[in-house]
Coordinates of C-alpha atoms in Angstrom, one line a residue:
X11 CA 17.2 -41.7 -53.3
X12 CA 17.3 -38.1 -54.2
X13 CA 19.5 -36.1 -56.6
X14 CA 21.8 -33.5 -55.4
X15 CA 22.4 -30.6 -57.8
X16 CA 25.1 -28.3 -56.9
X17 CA 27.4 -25.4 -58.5
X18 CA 23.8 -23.2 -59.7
X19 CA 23.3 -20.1 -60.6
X20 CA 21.8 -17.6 -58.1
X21 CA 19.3 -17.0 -60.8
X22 CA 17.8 -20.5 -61.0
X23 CA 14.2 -21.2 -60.3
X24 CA 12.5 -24.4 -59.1
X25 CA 10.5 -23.7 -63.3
X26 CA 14.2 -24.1 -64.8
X27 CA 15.4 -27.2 -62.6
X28 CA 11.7 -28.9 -63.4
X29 CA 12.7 -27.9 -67.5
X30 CA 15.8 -29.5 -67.3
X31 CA 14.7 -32.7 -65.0
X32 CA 11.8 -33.7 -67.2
X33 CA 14.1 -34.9 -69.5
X34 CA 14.8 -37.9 -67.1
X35 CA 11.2 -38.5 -66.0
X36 CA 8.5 -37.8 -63.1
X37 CA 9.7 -35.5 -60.7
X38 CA 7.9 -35.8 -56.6
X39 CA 10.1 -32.8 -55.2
X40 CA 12.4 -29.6 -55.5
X41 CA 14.3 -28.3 -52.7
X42 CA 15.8 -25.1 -53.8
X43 CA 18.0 -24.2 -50.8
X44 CA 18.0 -20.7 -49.4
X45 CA 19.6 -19.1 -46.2
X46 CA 17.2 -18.9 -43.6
X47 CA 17.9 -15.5 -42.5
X48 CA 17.4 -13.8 -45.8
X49 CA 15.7 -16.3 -48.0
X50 CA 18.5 -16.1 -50.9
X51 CA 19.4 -18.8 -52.9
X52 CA 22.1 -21.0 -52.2
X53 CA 23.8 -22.9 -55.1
X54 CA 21.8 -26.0 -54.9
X55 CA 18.9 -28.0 -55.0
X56 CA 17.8 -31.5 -54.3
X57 CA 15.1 -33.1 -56.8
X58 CA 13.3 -36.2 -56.0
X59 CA 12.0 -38.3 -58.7
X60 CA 9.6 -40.8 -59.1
X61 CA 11.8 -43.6 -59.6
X62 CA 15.2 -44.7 -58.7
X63 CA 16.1 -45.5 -62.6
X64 CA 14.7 -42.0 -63.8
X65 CA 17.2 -40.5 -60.6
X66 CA 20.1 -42.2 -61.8
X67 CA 19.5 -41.7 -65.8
X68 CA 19.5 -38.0 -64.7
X69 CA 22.9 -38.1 -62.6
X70 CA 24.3 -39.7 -65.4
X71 CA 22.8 -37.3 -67.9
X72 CA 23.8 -34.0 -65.9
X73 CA 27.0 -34.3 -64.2
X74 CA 29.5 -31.9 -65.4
X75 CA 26.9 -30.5 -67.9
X76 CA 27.5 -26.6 -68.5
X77 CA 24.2 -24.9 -67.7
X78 CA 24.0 -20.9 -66.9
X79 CA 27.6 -20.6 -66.9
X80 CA 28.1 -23.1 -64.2
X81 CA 29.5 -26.8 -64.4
X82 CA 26.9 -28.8 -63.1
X83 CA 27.8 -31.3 -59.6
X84 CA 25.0 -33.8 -59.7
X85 CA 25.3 -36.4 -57.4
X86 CA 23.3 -39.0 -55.5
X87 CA 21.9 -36.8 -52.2
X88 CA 20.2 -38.2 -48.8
X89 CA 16.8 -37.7 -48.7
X90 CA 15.1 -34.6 -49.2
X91 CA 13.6 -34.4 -45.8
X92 CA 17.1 -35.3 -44.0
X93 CA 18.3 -32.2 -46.3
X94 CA 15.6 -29.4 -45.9
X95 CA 16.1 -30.5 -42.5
X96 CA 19.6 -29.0 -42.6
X97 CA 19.0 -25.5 -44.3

């Protein structure tokens, strides 16, 4: 399981999604999506964790959260590979 983090700010870096994940535990993986063509960012990112428990303490812990002037979407996401795939 992965965790899908939507409604960013263009500003966010894979430093400030690590900051705010650590919270929850280990983290494996960032996927900060970008548009192939130009590389800018997109509005989300996919994080994978080390555990399952540590994934789901931080979906719980960051839906709906307020972060950069954006309500957070934080939801369970397919893998990370299925999802760079698709970028």
């Amino acid at each position: 399981m992965s965790v899908y983090i939507g409604n960013l700010s263009h500003e966010v870096e894979d430093k400030d999604i690590r900051y705010v994940f650590l919270k929850y535990g280990s983290i494996k993986k960032i996927l900060l999506s970008t548009t192939q063509k130009t590389g800018a960012k997109i509005k989300f990112a996919v994080v994978e964790m080390e555990s399952n428990n540590e994934e789901i303490a931080a979906i719980h812990g960051l839906r709906g959260t307020e972060w950069m002037g954006y309500s957070l979407r934080v939801n369970r996401a397919n893998s990370i590979t299925d999802i760079a795939s698709s970028c």
